Amino acid sequence: MKQLRRVIRNVPPHWVGDGFPVRSLFSYGRGNAFDPFLLLDYAGPLAFEPAPAPRGVEEHPHRGFETVTIVYQGELEHRDSSGSHGTIGAGDVQWMTAASGVVHEEFHSERFTREGGTLEMVQLWVNLPSRDKRAAPGYQSLLDADIPRVPIADGSGTVRVIAGDFQGTSGAARTFTPINAWDITLDASRQVELPLPEGHTSLIVVQSGSVELDVTRVSAVEVAELSREGQRASLRTESPSRLLVLTGAPIGEPIAGHGPFVMNTPDEIQEAIRDYRQGRLGRLS
């Protein structure tokens, strides 16, 4: 059985651009403790009034990893230098592989800007092993309807399998290394055991409600880190709850990071900065 190692809580909010009020629940700047996961931003929920122009984050680069954006409420538009463009709404996922480098922007969609509404989303950064950091960029637009749902055996809830595998059901996303990303909804007052791989970094993000792990309460917008040892996690819900469960096989390589670039050495970071300034990561047309 996996054991609770720590709970990350009381993270202060800040703004990313003018469209994303986020709490950075963890980031690689504090060390690579959550290998292969580099960063987790939880945005909202926050109500936005209608606006004359889209709010968001203007053109910026990435190299060396993947960004995973999961929208729970609201609607976003994405555009990048590889030619990919997409709109994702409630339940949809955007899985962007920056790898050798992209320039992109992300804003509230035209409709969300015009009508207003509540925004709630998660953005996760997933590291790539050194062999894949120079791969061609890629983009997966995963619609809610294409993401498999699996009922938990005792009827206590449902698992939406974004990536990886849950009890024989494969997720919608393609990944470079072994990763599970599950959206889980649970009823109140249920005892649940989740199968989690031996040796994986294992995180439970409570998005709403609360759960009890090893007699410790973990509440909304808090993260429980579990031990890598063990193959199951036992939790009890205190109220109807929504969780994002993340597990990943550690890559085990050194990282060097600077803002939107995560590589293996400081020299590679300097190269990424030069390449961006010289337009080698592409441009938005």
Coordinates of C-alpha atoms in Angstrom, one line a residue:
M1 CA 0.0 0.0 0.0
K2 CA 1.3 3.4 -0.9
Q3 CA 1.8 5.8 2.1
L4 CA 1.1 9.5 2.3
R5 CA 4.4 11.4 2.2
R6 CA 3.1 15.0 2.4
V7 CA 0.3 17.4 1.5
I8 CA 0.9 20.6 -0.4
R9 CA -1.6 23.2 0.8
N10 CA -2.1 27.0 1.3
V11 CA -0.6 27.9 -2.1
P12 CA -1.1 31.6 -2.8
P13 CA -2.7 32.6 -6.2
H14 CA -1.1 34.7 -8.9
W15 CA -2.0 35.7 -12.4
V16 CA -0.5 34.3 -15.6
G17 CA -1.1 36.9 -18.3
D18 CA -4.5 38.6 -17.7
G19 CA -6.6 35.4 -18.2
F20 CA -5.4 32.8 -15.8
P21 CA -5.7 33.2 -12.0
V22 CA -3.5 30.2 -10.9
R23 CA -2.1 28.5 -7.9
S24 CA 1.2 26.8 -8.8
L25 CA 0.8 23.7 -6.6
F26 CA 4.4 22.6 -7.5
S27 CA 7.1 23.5 -10.0
Y28 CA 10.5 22.3 -11.1
G29 CA 12.0 25.5 -9.6
R30 CA 11.8 23.8 -6.2
G31 CA 13.7 20.7 -7.4
N32 CA 12.7 17.7 -9.5
A33 CA 10.9 15.9 -6.7
F34 CA 7.9 15.0 -8.8
D35 CA 9.8 13.5 -11.8
P36 CA 8.5 13.3 -14.5
F37 CA 6.0 16.1 -13.6
L38 CA 7.5 19.5 -13.7
L39 CA 4.7 21.9 -12.9
L40 CA 1.0 22.0 -12.0
D41 CA -1.0 25.1 -12.2
Y42 CA -4.6 25.1 -11.0
A43 CA -6.6 28.0 -12.5
G44 CA -9.9 29.2 -11.0
P45 CA -12.7 28.6 -10.6
L46 CA -13.2 32.3 -11.3
A47 CA -16.1 34.1 -13.0
F48 CA -15.2 36.5 -15.9
E49 CA -17.4 39.2 -17.1
P50 CA -17.9 39.7 -20.9
A51 CA -15.0 41.6 -22.4
P52 CA -14.2 43.5 -25.6
A53 CA -11.0 41.5 -26.2
P54 CA -9.8 38.0 -25.3
R55 CA -7.8 37.6 -22.1
G56 CA -4.9 35.2 -21.9
V57 CA -1.2 34.8 -22.5
E58 CA 0.5 36.3 -25.5
E59 CA 3.2 34.6 -27.7
H60 CA 5.8 32.7 -25.7
P61 CA 8.1 29.7 -26.3
H62 CA 8.6 26.2 -24.9
R63 CA 11.3 23.6 -25.4
G64 CA 12.0 20.2 -23.8
F65 CA 8.7 19.0 -22.4
E66 CA 5.0 18.7 -22.9
T67 CA 2.1 20.9 -21.7
V68 CA -1.2 19.3 -20.8
T69 CA -4.2 21.6 -20.4
I70 CA -7.4 20.2 -19.0
V71 CA -10.5 22.4 -19.1
Y72 CA -13.3 21.9 -16.6
Q73 CA -15.3 25.1 -17.1
G74 CA -14.9 27.8 -19.8
E75 CA -13.3 27.7 -23.2
L76 CA -9.8 28.4 -24.6
E77 CA -8.2 28.9 -28.0
H78 CA -4.6 27.8 -28.8
R79 CA -2.3 28.6 -31.7
D80 CA 1.3 27.6 -32.2
S81 CA 4.2 27.9 -34.6
S82 CA 3.8 24.3 -35.9
G83 CA 0.5 25.3 -37.5
S84 CA -1.7 23.7 -34.8
H85 CA -4.8 25.6 -33.8
G86 CA -7.7 24.5 -31.6
T87 CA -10.5 25.4 -29.2
I88 CA -11.1 23.3 -26.1
G89 CA -14.1 23.5 -23.8
A90 CA -15.4 21.8 -20.7
G91 CA -14.0 18.3 -20.5
D92 CA -11.5 18.7 -23.3
V93 CA -7.8 18.2 -23.1
Q94 CA -5.0 19.8 -25.1
W95 CA -1.7 17.8 -25.1
M96 CA 1.0 19.8 -26.7
T97 CA 4.5 18.4 -27.2
A98 CA 7.0 21.3 -27.3
A99 CA 10.0 19.0 -27.6
S100 CA 12.5 20.7 -30.0
G101 CA 10.6 23.9 -29.6
V102 CA 7.4 25.8 -30.3
V103 CA 6.1 29.3 -30.0
H104 CA 2.4 29.6 -29.0
E105 CA -0.3 31.7 -27.4
E106 CA -3.4 30.8 -25.5
F107 CA -6.5 33.0 -24.8
H108 CA -10.1 32.8 -23.8
S109 CA -12.1 31.8 -26.8
E110 CA -14.1 34.4 -28.8
R111 CA -17.3 33.0 -27.4
F112 CA -16.2 32.9 -23.8
T113 CA -14.8 36.4 -24.2
R114 CA -18.2 37.6 -25.6
E115 CA -20.4 35.8 -23.2
G116 CA -18.3 35.6 -20.0
G117 CA -18.5 32.7 -17.6
T118 CA -16.5 30.6 -15.1
L119 CA -13.1 29.4 -15.9
E120 CA -11.6 26.4 -14.3
M121 CA -8.6 24.4 -15.7
V122 CA -5.4 22.6 -14.9
Q123 CA -2.1 23.0 -16.8
L124 CA 0.5 20.2 -16.2
W125 CA 4.0 20.2 -17.5
V126 CA 5.4 16.7 -18.2
N127 CA 9.2 16.3 -18.8
L128 CA 10.6 14.5 -21.8
P129 CA 13.7 12.2 -21.6
S130 CA 16.8 13.6 -23.2
R131 CA 16.4 11.3 -26.3
D132 CA 13.0 13.0 -27.0
K133 CA 13.8 16.7 -26.2
R134 CA 14.8 17.2 -29.8
A135 CA 11.8 15.4 -31.3
A136 CA 9.4 17.3 -33.6
P137 CA 6.6 19.3 -31.9
G138 CA 3.2 17.7 -31.8
Y139 CA -0.4 18.5 -30.7
Q140 CA -3.2 16.3 -29.5
S141 CA -6.7 17.7 -29.2
L142 CA -8.6 15.3 -27.0
L143 CA -12.4 16.0 -26.9
D144 CA -14.4 15.0 -23.9
A145 CA -16.4 12.5 -25.9
D146 CA -13.2 10.7 -27.0
I147 CA -11.9 10.2 -23.4
P148 CA -12.9 6.8 -22.0
R149 CA -14.9 6.5 -18.8
V150 CA -14.7 3.5 -16.5
P151 CA -17.1 2.9 -13.5
I152 CA -15.4 2.0 -10.3
A153 CA -16.4 -1.6 -9.4
D154 CA -18.4 -0.9 -6.3
G155 CA -20.4 2.0 -7.9
S156 CA -18.7 4.6 -5.8
G157 CA -17.6 6.8 -8.8
T158 CA -16.2 7.1 -12.3
V159 CA -12.7 7.4 -13.8
R160 CA -12.1 9.4 -16.9
V161 CA -8.9 7.9 -18.4
I162 CA -7.0 10.8 -20.1
A163 CA -3.7 8.9 -20.3
G164 CA -2.3 5.6 -19.3
D165 CA -4.5 2.7 -18.2
F166 CA -7.1 2.1 -15.7
Q167 CA -8.1 -1.6 -15.1
G168 CA -7.5 -2.5 -18.7
T169 CA -9.0 0.6 -20.3
S170 CA -6.4 2.7 -22.2
G171 CA -6.4 6.5 -22.1
A172 CA -6.9 8.9 -25.0
A173 CA -3.4 10.5 -25.0
R174 CA -0.2 9.2 -26.5
T175 CA 2.8 9.6 -24.1
F176 CA 6.5 9.3 -24.4
T177 CA 7.0 7.7 -21.0
P178 CA 4.6 5.6 -18.8
I179 CA 2.1 8.1 -17.3
N180 CA -1.4 7.9 -15.9
A181 CA -3.7 10.9 -15.8
W182 CA -7.2 10.1 -14.4
D183 CA -10.1 12.4 -13.7
I184 CA -12.1 10.7 -10.9
T185 CA -15.5 11.6 -9.4
L186 CA -16.5 9.9 -6.2
D187 CA -19.6 9.8 -4.1
A188 CA -19.6 10.8 -0.4
S189 CA -18.7 8.5 2.4
R190 CA -17.0 5.9 0.3
Q191 CA -13.9 3.8 0.9
V192 CA -11.9 3.4 -2.3
E193 CA -8.7 1.6 -3.3
L194 CA -7.0 2.8 -6.4
P195 CA -4.5 0.7 -8.3
L196 CA -1.3 2.7 -8.7
P197 CA 1.9 1.4 -10.3
E198 CA 4.9 0.3 -8.2
G199 CA 7.8 2.8 -8.5
H200 CA 5.7 5.6 -10.0
T201 CA 5.7 9.2 -8.6
S202 CA 2.0 9.3 -7.4
L203 CA 0.0 12.4 -6.8
I204 CA -3.6 13.0 -5.9
V205 CA -4.9 16.5 -6.6
V206 CA -8.2 17.2 -4.8
Q207 CA -10.2 19.6 -6.9
S208 CA -13.4 19.7 -5.0
G209 CA -14.7 18.0 -1.8
S210 CA -12.2 16.3 0.5
V211 CA -10.7 12.9 1.1
E212 CA -8.9 11.2 4.0
L213 CA -5.6 9.5 3.4
D214 CA -3.8 7.8 6.3
V215 CA -6.1 9.7 8.7
T216 CA -5.1 13.0 7.0
R217 CA -7.7 15.2 5.4
V218 CA -6.8 16.6 2.0
S219 CA -9.2 19.3 0.8
A220 CA -9.9 21.3 -2.4
V221 CA -6.9 22.6 -4.3
E222 CA -4.5 20.5 -2.3
V223 CA -2.0 17.8 -3.5
A224 CA -1.2 14.6 -1.7
E225 CA 2.1 13.1 -2.6
L226 CA 2.3 9.3 -2.0
S227 CA 5.2 7.0 -1.7
R228 CA 6.6 5.4 -4.9
E229 CA 6.6 2.0 -3.1
G230 CA 3.3 0.1 -3.1
Q231 CA 0.7 -0.8 -5.7
R232 CA -2.5 0.7 -4.2
A233 CA -3.8 3.8 -2.5
S234 CA -6.6 3.7 0.0
L235 CA -8.8 6.8 0.6
R236 CA -12.1 7.7 2.1
T237 CA -14.3 10.5 0.8
E238 CA -16.0 12.8 3.3
S239 CA -18.2 14.5 0.6
P240 CA -18.7 14.2 -3.1
S241 CA -15.3 14.8 -4.5
R242 CA -13.4 15.3 -7.8
L243 CA -9.8 14.2 -8.0
L244 CA -7.0 14.4 -10.6
V245 CA -4.7 11.4 -10.1
L246 CA -1.3 11.5 -11.7
T247 CA 1.3 8.8 -11.7
G248 CA 4.5 8.6 -13.8
A249 CA 7.7 6.5 -14.1
P250 CA 10.6 8.8 -13.0
I251 CA 12.9 9.6 -15.9
G252 CA 15.9 9.9 -13.5
E253 CA 17.9 12.5 -15.5
P254 CA 19.3 15.8 -14.4
I255 CA 17.2 18.9 -15.4
A256 CA 18.2 22.5 -16.1
G257 CA 15.4 24.9 -16.4
H258 CA 14.8 28.6 -17.2
G259 CA 11.2 29.7 -17.4
P260 CA 9.6 28.0 -20.5
F261 CA 12.7 25.9 -21.3
V262 CA 13.5 22.6 -19.5
M263 CA 16.6 20.7 -20.7
N264 CA 19.4 18.6 -19.1
T265 CA 22.3 21.1 -19.0
P266 CA 22.8 24.8 -18.6
D267 CA 24.5 24.9 -22.0
E268 CA 21.3 23.5 -23.6
I269 CA 19.3 26.3 -21.9
Q270 CA 21.5 28.9 -23.4
E271 CA 21.1 27.3 -26.8
A272 CA 17.3 27.3 -26.4
I273 CA 17.4 31.0 -25.5
R274 CA 19.6 31.8 -28.6
D275 CA 17.4 29.7 -30.9
Y276 CA 14.3 31.4 -29.7
R277 CA 15.8 34.9 -30.2
Q278 CA 16.9 33.9 -33.7
G279 CA 13.5 32.6 -34.7
R280 CA 14.5 28.9 -34.8
L281 CA 11.6 27.8 -32.7
G282 CA 9.3 29.1 -35.3
R283 CA 7.0 32.1 -35.5
L284 CA 3.3 32.7 -35.3
S285 CA 1.9 33.8 -38.6

